[in-house]
Short mmCIF file of C-alpha atoms in Angstrom, two decimals:
data_model
loop_
_atom_site.label_atom_id
_atom_site.label_comp_id
_atom_site.label_asym_id
_atom_site.label_seq_id
_atom_site.Cartn_x
_atom_site.Cartn_y
_atom_site.Cartn_z
CA LYS A 177 42.36 45.46 53.01
CA GLN A 178 41.76 42.50 55.31
CA GLY A 179 44.51 40.44 53.69
CA LYS A 180 42.25 37.60 52.52
CA TYR A 181 43.07 38.25 48.88
CA LYS A 182 46.01 39.68 47.00
CA LEU A 183 45.30 42.82 45.01
CA TYR A 184 47.11 43.33 41.71
CA THR A 185 46.68 46.67 39.97
CA LEU A 186 47.35 47.49 36.31
CA LYS A 187 48.96 50.92 36.38
CA ASN A 188 49.82 51.23 32.69
CA ARG A 189 48.00 50.68 29.41
CA TYR A 190 49.13 48.04 26.97
CA GLY A 191 51.96 48.92 24.57
CA ASN A 192 52.50 52.61 23.85
CA ALA A 193 48.94 53.64 24.68
CA VAL A 194 48.44 56.36 27.27
CA LEU A 195 45.31 57.48 29.07
CA PRO A 196 43.28 59.98 27.04
CA GLU A 197 43.10 63.66 27.85
CA VAL A 198 39.76 64.34 29.55
CA ARG A 199 37.87 67.62 29.22
CA VAL A 200 34.69 68.52 31.08
CA VAL A 201 32.06 70.77 29.49
CA ASP A 202 29.54 72.77 31.56
CA MET A 203 26.25 72.35 29.69
CA LYS A 204 24.61 75.13 31.72
CA GLN A 205 27.13 77.55 30.22
CA GLU A 206 26.50 76.11 26.76
CA LEU A 207 22.83 76.94 27.15
CA LEU A 208 23.61 80.47 28.36
CA ASP A 209 25.81 80.91 25.31
CA GLY A 210 22.92 80.00 23.02
CA ASN A 211 23.64 76.33 22.31
CA THR A 212 20.33 74.52 22.85
CA GLY A 213 21.49 71.22 21.35
CA GLU A 214 22.78 68.17 23.18
CA ILE A 215 26.22 68.32 21.60
CA SER A 216 28.57 70.96 22.99
CA ARG A 217 30.70 73.15 20.76
CA MET A 218 33.86 71.48 22.07
CA LEU A 219 32.58 68.00 21.32
CA ALA A 220 31.35 69.07 17.87
CA ASN A 221 34.77 70.54 17.06
CA GLU A 222 36.56 67.40 18.21
CA ILE A 223 34.23 65.13 16.19
CA ASP A 224 34.83 67.29 13.11
CA LYS A 225 38.57 67.04 13.66
CA ARG A 226 38.38 63.21 13.82
CA LEU A 227 36.31 63.09 10.63
CA LYS A 228 38.99 65.09 8.79
CA GLU A 229 41.70 62.79 10.18
CA HIS A 230 39.69 59.67 9.18
CA LYS A 231 39.57 58.56 12.81
CA GLN A 232 36.56 57.24 14.72
CA SER A 233 34.50 58.51 17.67
CA ILE A 234 32.26 56.88 20.27
CA ILE A 235 29.37 58.83 21.84
CA LEU A 236 27.65 57.54 24.99
CA LEU A 237 24.08 58.51 25.84
CA ASN A 238 22.51 56.05 28.25
CA ARG A 239 18.90 56.70 27.19
CA ARG A 240 17.31 55.02 24.21
CA GLY A 241 14.38 56.24 22.15
CA HIS A 242 13.81 59.63 20.52
CA ASN A 243 12.32 61.60 23.41
CA THR A 244 12.23 60.28 26.96
CA TYR A 245 8.83 61.79 27.77
CA VAL A 246 5.92 63.58 26.12
CA SER A 247 3.77 66.18 27.87
CA CYS A 248 1.07 68.80 27.34
CA ARG A 249 2.37 72.36 27.29
CA ASP A 250 -1.02 73.72 28.41
CA CYS A 251 -1.67 71.71 31.59
CA GLY A 252 1.61 69.85 32.19
CA TYR A 253 0.11 66.35 31.81
CA VAL A 254 2.78 63.69 31.14
CA PHE A 255 1.79 60.66 29.06
CA GLU A 256 2.33 57.52 31.13
CA CYS A 257 1.85 53.81 30.55
CA ASP A 258 -1.57 52.54 31.72
CA GLU A 259 0.06 49.38 33.03
CA CYS A 260 3.21 50.89 34.58
CA SER A 261 3.82 54.04 36.62
CA ILE A 262 6.43 55.38 34.21
CA SER A 263 6.40 57.91 31.39
CA LEU A 264 6.18 56.66 27.82
CA THR A 265 9.15 57.15 25.50
CA TYR A 266 8.66 58.47 21.96
CA HIS A 267 10.21 56.30 19.23
CA LYS A 268 10.32 58.12 15.93
CA ALA A 269 11.16 54.99 13.94
CA ASN A 270 7.61 53.69 14.37
CA GLY A 271 5.96 56.95 15.41
CA ARG A 272 4.67 55.53 18.69
CA LEU A 273 4.95 56.05 22.42
CA MET A 274 6.45 52.97 24.09
CA CYS A 275 6.85 51.70 27.63
CA HIS A 276 10.35 50.41 28.34
CA TYR A 277 9.06 48.20 31.17
CA CYS A 278 6.15 46.22 29.73
CA GLY A 279 6.65 46.94 26.01
CA LYS A 280 3.22 48.46 25.45
CA SER A 281 3.01 51.02 22.64
CA ILE A 282 0.36 53.52 21.51
CA PRO A 283 0.10 56.01 18.64
CA VAL A 284 1.22 59.55 19.45
CA PRO A 285 -1.92 61.33 20.77
CA LYS A 286 -2.96 64.50 19.02
CA ARG A 287 -4.81 65.85 22.05
CA CYS A 288 -4.17 65.90 25.77
CA PRO A 289 -6.57 63.53 27.60
CA GLU A 290 -6.71 65.94 30.56
CA CYS A 291 -7.43 69.34 29.00
CA GLY A 292 -7.99 68.51 25.34
CA GLY A 293 -5.17 70.79 24.28
CA GLU A 294 -3.21 70.12 21.10
CA ASN A 295 0.03 71.70 22.28
CA ILE A 296 2.00 68.47 22.74
CA ARG A 297 5.67 68.78 23.70
CA PHE A 298 8.42 66.19 23.15
CA SER A 299 11.14 66.45 25.81
CA GLY A 300 14.22 64.60 26.96
CA VAL A 301 16.74 63.32 24.45
CA GLY A 302 17.34 59.67 23.60
CA THR A 303 19.76 57.98 21.20
CA GLN A 304 17.40 58.29 18.22
CA HIS A 305 17.15 62.06 18.68
CA LEU A 306 20.90 62.43 19.15
CA GLU A 307 21.48 60.42 15.98
CA GLU A 308 19.45 63.04 14.09
CA GLN A 309 21.50 65.85 15.64
CA LEU A 310 24.72 64.17 14.54
CA HIS A 311 23.41 63.83 10.97
CA LEU A 312 22.47 67.53 10.93
CA LEU A 313 25.86 68.63 12.26
CA PHE A 314 27.87 66.18 10.14
CA PRO A 315 25.86 65.32 6.99
CA ASN A 316 28.62 63.20 5.49
CA ALA A 317 29.46 61.23 8.64
CA ARG A 318 28.50 57.58 8.82
CA VAL A 319 26.72 57.13 12.17
CA LEU A 320 26.10 53.75 13.79
CA ARG A 321 23.46 53.67 16.57
CA MET A 322 23.83 50.90 19.15
CA ASP A 323 20.97 50.43 21.61
CA ALA A 324 18.34 47.88 22.52
CA ASP A 325 16.17 48.98 19.59
CA SER A 326 18.86 48.70 16.91
CA THR A 327 20.26 45.37 18.13
CA MET A 328 17.05 43.39 18.64
CA THR A 329 17.64 40.89 15.83
CA ARG A 330 19.91 37.88 16.18
CA ASP A 331 23.63 38.64 15.80
CA ALA A 332 22.88 42.36 15.21
CA TYR A 333 25.22 43.43 18.00
CA SER A 334 28.27 41.53 16.77
CA VAL A 335 27.57 42.33 13.10
CA LYS A 336 27.41 46.07 13.78
CA LEU A 337 30.56 46.02 15.92
CA GLU A 338 32.45 44.17 13.19
CA ALA A 339 31.31 46.77 10.64
CA PHE A 340 32.55 49.56 12.91
CA SER A 341 35.84 47.72 13.38
CA ARG A 342 36.29 47.54 9.59
CA GLY A 343 35.92 51.32 9.38
CA GLU A 344 32.49 51.32 7.75
CA TYR A 345 31.28 53.95 10.26
CA ASP A 346 32.83 57.14 11.60
CA ILE A 347 30.78 57.59 14.77
CA MET A 348 29.29 54.97 17.05
CA LEU A 349 26.48 56.31 19.24
CA GLY A 350 24.98 54.11 21.90
CA THR A 351 23.86 53.32 25.41
CA GLN A 352 26.12 51.68 28.00
CA MET A 353 26.69 48.72 25.67
CA VAL A 354 29.33 50.86 23.89
CA ALA A 355 31.18 51.67 27.12
CA LYS A 356 32.68 48.35 28.09
CA GLY A 357 35.19 45.90 26.69
CA LEU A 358 35.53 47.35 23.20
CA ASP A 359 38.92 47.79 21.55
CA PHE A 360 39.03 49.84 18.34
CA PRO A 361 42.50 51.22 17.45
CA ASP A 362 41.07 54.06 15.32
CA VAL A 363 38.83 55.45 18.09
CA THR A 364 40.58 58.57 19.37
CA LEU A 365 37.54 60.42 20.76
CA VAL A 366 34.88 59.54 23.30
CA GLY A 367 31.97 61.86 24.14
CA VAL A 368 29.70 61.39 27.16
CA ILE A 369 26.27 63.05 27.04
CA GLY A 370 24.49 63.64 30.36
CA ALA A 371 27.30 62.23 32.48
CA ASP A 372 25.59 63.11 35.78
CA LYS A 373 22.27 61.37 35.08
CA ALA A 374 23.32 57.96 36.42
CA GLN A 375 24.19 59.26 39.91
CA ASN A 376 20.74 60.82 40.45
CA SER A 377 19.26 57.63 41.84
CA ASP A 378 18.08 56.40 45.23
CA ASP A 379 20.25 53.27 44.93
CA TYR A 380 23.27 53.26 47.24
CA ARG A 381 25.41 52.03 44.31
CA ALA A 382 24.61 55.08 42.15
CA PHE A 383 27.99 56.79 42.60
CA GLU A 384 29.84 53.51 42.09
CA ARG A 385 27.97 52.86 38.83
CA THR A 386 28.60 56.39 37.57
CA PHE A 387 32.31 56.20 38.35
CA SER A 388 32.58 52.77 36.75
CA LEU A 389 30.69 53.74 33.59
CA LEU A 390 32.71 56.92 33.09
CA THR A 391 36.10 55.33 33.65
CA GLN A 392 35.24 52.47 31.31
CA VAL A 393 33.94 54.60 28.45
CA ILE A 394 36.87 57.03 28.77
CA GLY A 395 39.13 54.01 28.31
CA ARG A 396 37.70 53.30 24.85
CA ALA A 397 39.74 56.20 23.38
CA GLY A 398 43.40 56.18 22.41
CA ARG A 399 43.99 52.44 22.78
CA SER A 400 46.66 52.39 20.06
CA ASP A 401 49.58 54.71 19.20
CA ASP A 402 47.32 57.76 18.63
CA LYS A 403 46.56 59.82 21.73
CA GLY A 404 42.92 59.86 22.70
CA MET A 405 40.54 62.44 24.13
CA ALA A 406 37.33 62.20 26.14
CA VAL A 407 34.77 65.01 26.42
CA ILE A 408 32.41 64.71 29.39
CA GLN A 409 29.30 66.89 29.18
CA THR A 410 27.56 67.61 32.47
CA ALA A 411 25.35 70.11 34.26
CA ASP A 412 27.56 69.67 37.34
CA PRO A 413 31.16 70.18 36.17
CA ASP A 414 32.44 70.48 39.75
CA GLY A 415 30.93 67.16 40.86
CA HIS A 416 33.45 65.08 42.77
CA ILE A 417 32.53 61.80 41.05
CA ILE A 418 33.18 63.27 37.61
CA GLU A 419 36.46 64.78 38.77
CA LEU A 420 37.63 61.42 40.18
CA ALA A 421 36.55 59.58 37.03
CA LYS A 422 38.29 62.17 34.89
CA THR A 423 41.62 61.35 36.55
CA GLN A 424 40.84 57.59 36.84
CA ASN A 425 41.46 58.00 40.58
CA TYR A 426 39.97 54.83 41.99
CA ASP A 427 41.92 55.01 45.25
CA ASP A 428 40.39 58.35 46.30
CA PHE A 429 36.96 57.25 45.06
CA TYR A 430 37.24 54.12 47.21
CA LYS A 431 38.29 56.07 50.31
CA GLU A 432 35.36 58.45 49.98
CA GLU A 433 32.78 55.85 49.05
CA ILE A 434 33.79 53.32 51.71
CA GLU A 435 33.49 56.01 54.39
CA ASN A 436 30.00 56.93 53.19
CA ARG A 437 28.97 53.25 53.16
CA LYS A 438 30.25 52.85 56.71
CA ILE A 439 28.39 55.92 58.00
CA MET A 440 25.14 54.92 56.27
CA ILE A 441 25.58 51.19 57.09
CA TYR A 442 25.50 49.82 53.57
CA PRO A 443 27.47 46.91 52.04
CA PRO A 444 30.17 45.84 52.65
CA PHE A 445 29.34 46.76 56.27
CA CYS A 446 26.09 44.80 56.12
CA ASP A 447 24.04 42.62 53.83
CA ILE A 448 20.87 43.83 52.12
CA ALA A 449 17.69 41.77 51.99
CA GLN A 450 14.89 43.05 49.79
CA ILE A 451 11.41 41.61 50.25
CA SER A 452 9.04 42.54 47.46
CA CYS A 453 5.46 41.71 46.68
CA GLN A 454 3.16 42.53 43.81
CA SER A 455 -0.47 42.16 42.84
CA ALA A 456 -3.01 43.57 40.43
CA ASP A 457 -4.97 44.53 43.56
CA ASN A 458 -3.24 47.47 45.23
CA ALA A 459 -4.91 46.96 48.61
CA LEU A 460 -3.98 43.26 48.73
CA ALA A 461 -0.34 43.95 47.87
CA ARG A 462 -0.16 46.63 50.57
CA GLN A 463 -1.87 44.36 53.11
CA TYR A 464 0.53 41.49 52.39
CA ILE A 465 3.73 43.52 52.72
CA LYS A 466 2.42 45.11 55.95
CA GLU A 467 1.72 41.67 57.40
CA ILE A 468 5.29 40.60 56.67
CA ALA A 469 6.62 43.82 58.24
CA ASP A 470 4.51 43.21 61.36
CA ASN A 471 5.84 39.65 61.58
CA ILE A 472 9.44 40.89 61.38
CA LYS A 473 8.80 43.40 64.15
CA ARG A 474 7.15 40.76 66.36
CA LEU A 475 9.88 38.15 65.83
CA THR A 476 12.82 40.53 66.39
CA SER A 477 11.17 41.80 69.58
CA GLY A 478 10.80 38.28 70.94
CA GLU A 479 12.27 34.96 69.81
CA TYR A 480 14.83 36.61 67.53
CA ASN A 481 15.77 39.66 69.59
CA ASP A 482 19.43 38.75 69.03
CA VAL A 483 19.03 39.41 65.29
CA LYS A 484 20.08 43.02 64.77
CA ILE A 485 18.58 44.61 61.68
CA ILE A 486 17.58 47.98 60.27
CA VAL A 487 14.25 47.90 58.44
CA LEU A 488 13.37 50.43 55.73
CA GLY A 489 9.70 50.30 54.80
CA PRO A 490 7.32 48.86 53.93
CA CYS A 491 6.83 51.31 51.07
CA ALA A 492 6.01 51.42 47.39
CA ALA A 493 8.78 50.28 45.05
CA ALA A 494 10.81 52.83 43.07
CA VAL A 495 8.51 52.07 40.12
CA PRO A 496 5.25 51.40 41.99
CA LYS A 497 3.41 49.68 39.15
CA VAL A 498 4.72 47.44 36.35
CA GLY A 499 2.68 45.38 33.92
CA GLY A 500 -0.55 46.23 35.73
CA LYS A 501 0.73 45.01 39.09
CA TYR A 502 1.32 47.19 42.15
CA ARG A 503 4.68 46.67 43.82
CA TYR A 504 5.79 47.16 47.44
CA ARG A 505 9.06 46.44 49.17
CA ILE A 506 10.87 46.14 52.50
CA VAL A 507 14.62 46.73 52.54
CA ILE A 508 16.51 45.23 55.46
CA LYS A 509 20.10 45.97 56.46
CA CYS A 510 21.25 42.78 58.14
CA LYS A 511 23.91 40.12 58.59
CA ASN A 512 22.99 37.22 56.31
CA ASN A 513 23.59 34.37 58.76
CA ASN A 514 21.53 31.33 59.78
CA ARG A 515 19.59 33.19 62.49
CA PHE A 516 18.56 35.94 60.12
CA ARG A 517 17.46 33.44 57.48
CA GLU A 518 15.44 31.51 60.06
CA MET A 519 13.71 34.69 61.16
CA ILE A 520 12.93 35.88 57.65
CA THR A 521 11.60 32.43 56.70
CA LYS A 522 9.13 32.56 59.61
CA ALA A 523 8.22 36.19 58.90
CA THR A 524 7.28 35.40 55.32
CA ASP A 525 5.49 32.14 56.18
CA THR A 526 2.17 33.90 56.16
CA LYS A 527 -1.16 32.77 54.83
CA LYS A 528 -0.81 32.90 51.08
CA ILE A 529 -3.17 35.40 49.51
CA LYS A 530 -4.42 34.55 46.06
CA ASP A 531 -3.12 36.84 43.31
CA VAL A 532 -0.28 38.18 45.47
CA SER A 533 3.29 37.09 44.76
CA PHE A 534 6.40 37.88 46.78
CA GLY A 535 10.12 37.25 46.66
CA ILE A 536 13.24 37.67 48.77
CA ASP A 537 16.46 38.89 47.18
CA ILE A 538 19.68 38.87 49.22
CA ASN A 539 22.20 41.52 48.19
CA PRO A 540 20.33 42.49 45.00
CA GLU A 541 22.22 44.15 42.16
CA THR A 542 19.79 47.07 42.37
CA ILE A 543 17.16 48.12 44.89
CA ILE A 544 13.97 48.49 42.86
#
């Protein structure tokens, strides 16, 4: 827009390929109609059609594991990691609850530690659970699961992709690793499960990531002479991000998103500096981040009153505890110039407290 760079846009697909037809399914209506599974009737019908035509399908579900959380039906207690403030994920392959942050795993408890009840509920669907649903719906289909659990060994990712490319599988189910950069001529169907989950985040890039992920995974279908189709399942079928992704309308997405960024003062209208600290001692971590915040306030009121910033925090991080360490953050909207860097260097030049670590990240990929 400023004329510093030249923008070239690719308006057509390679060869005879055309953009796939995109259909959106309202999962709330599916539930009202008696379908309690994760796969809509439309998507199931389209998968069945591809199986009969000896074509391939890709299914995206950006949550690994079998169930994303386990709770007690009697008192509502949710099983969380002792070391991290996040719910444990059930992995059926090893029959354990696992933390996706620190890697800790425990056997599935038979009783609730809060009330002693035995009415344990497994909720939230991950790729392992969806793989089971696909096998139940299509017993003869060859399903390939691609996630961090199934590709842990060396070369597993490339070996599995090559097998899919040779036609050894009918359906490839996976997390976002199946959404980008893949070119399989026989894939004529893409299904997206829980398309609206990615935008429910406190990160200012949430809509951008959702739009990007959807447009990329939709593009995996119909890359050869056969016309493709994409089925997007969502609880919010009228959501504007999904509608824009459905039509691959980047121009309108940009216009809307850039206006929101301008109003809220987010990049590219500013830089973001994230100061984070962590410690096994909660009080020390909180004390340290508060001291830095006080220093910033003092410096920008005096010697550096020409440095214009907006300070958010200090507050607990989005995941307040990871690996047994408590985490706090300050997010600063700023202009990353020499004066700002001088000020932030002085603000963080505090007396080092043992067992407290901190870091500064300029324009982080995610705010955590």
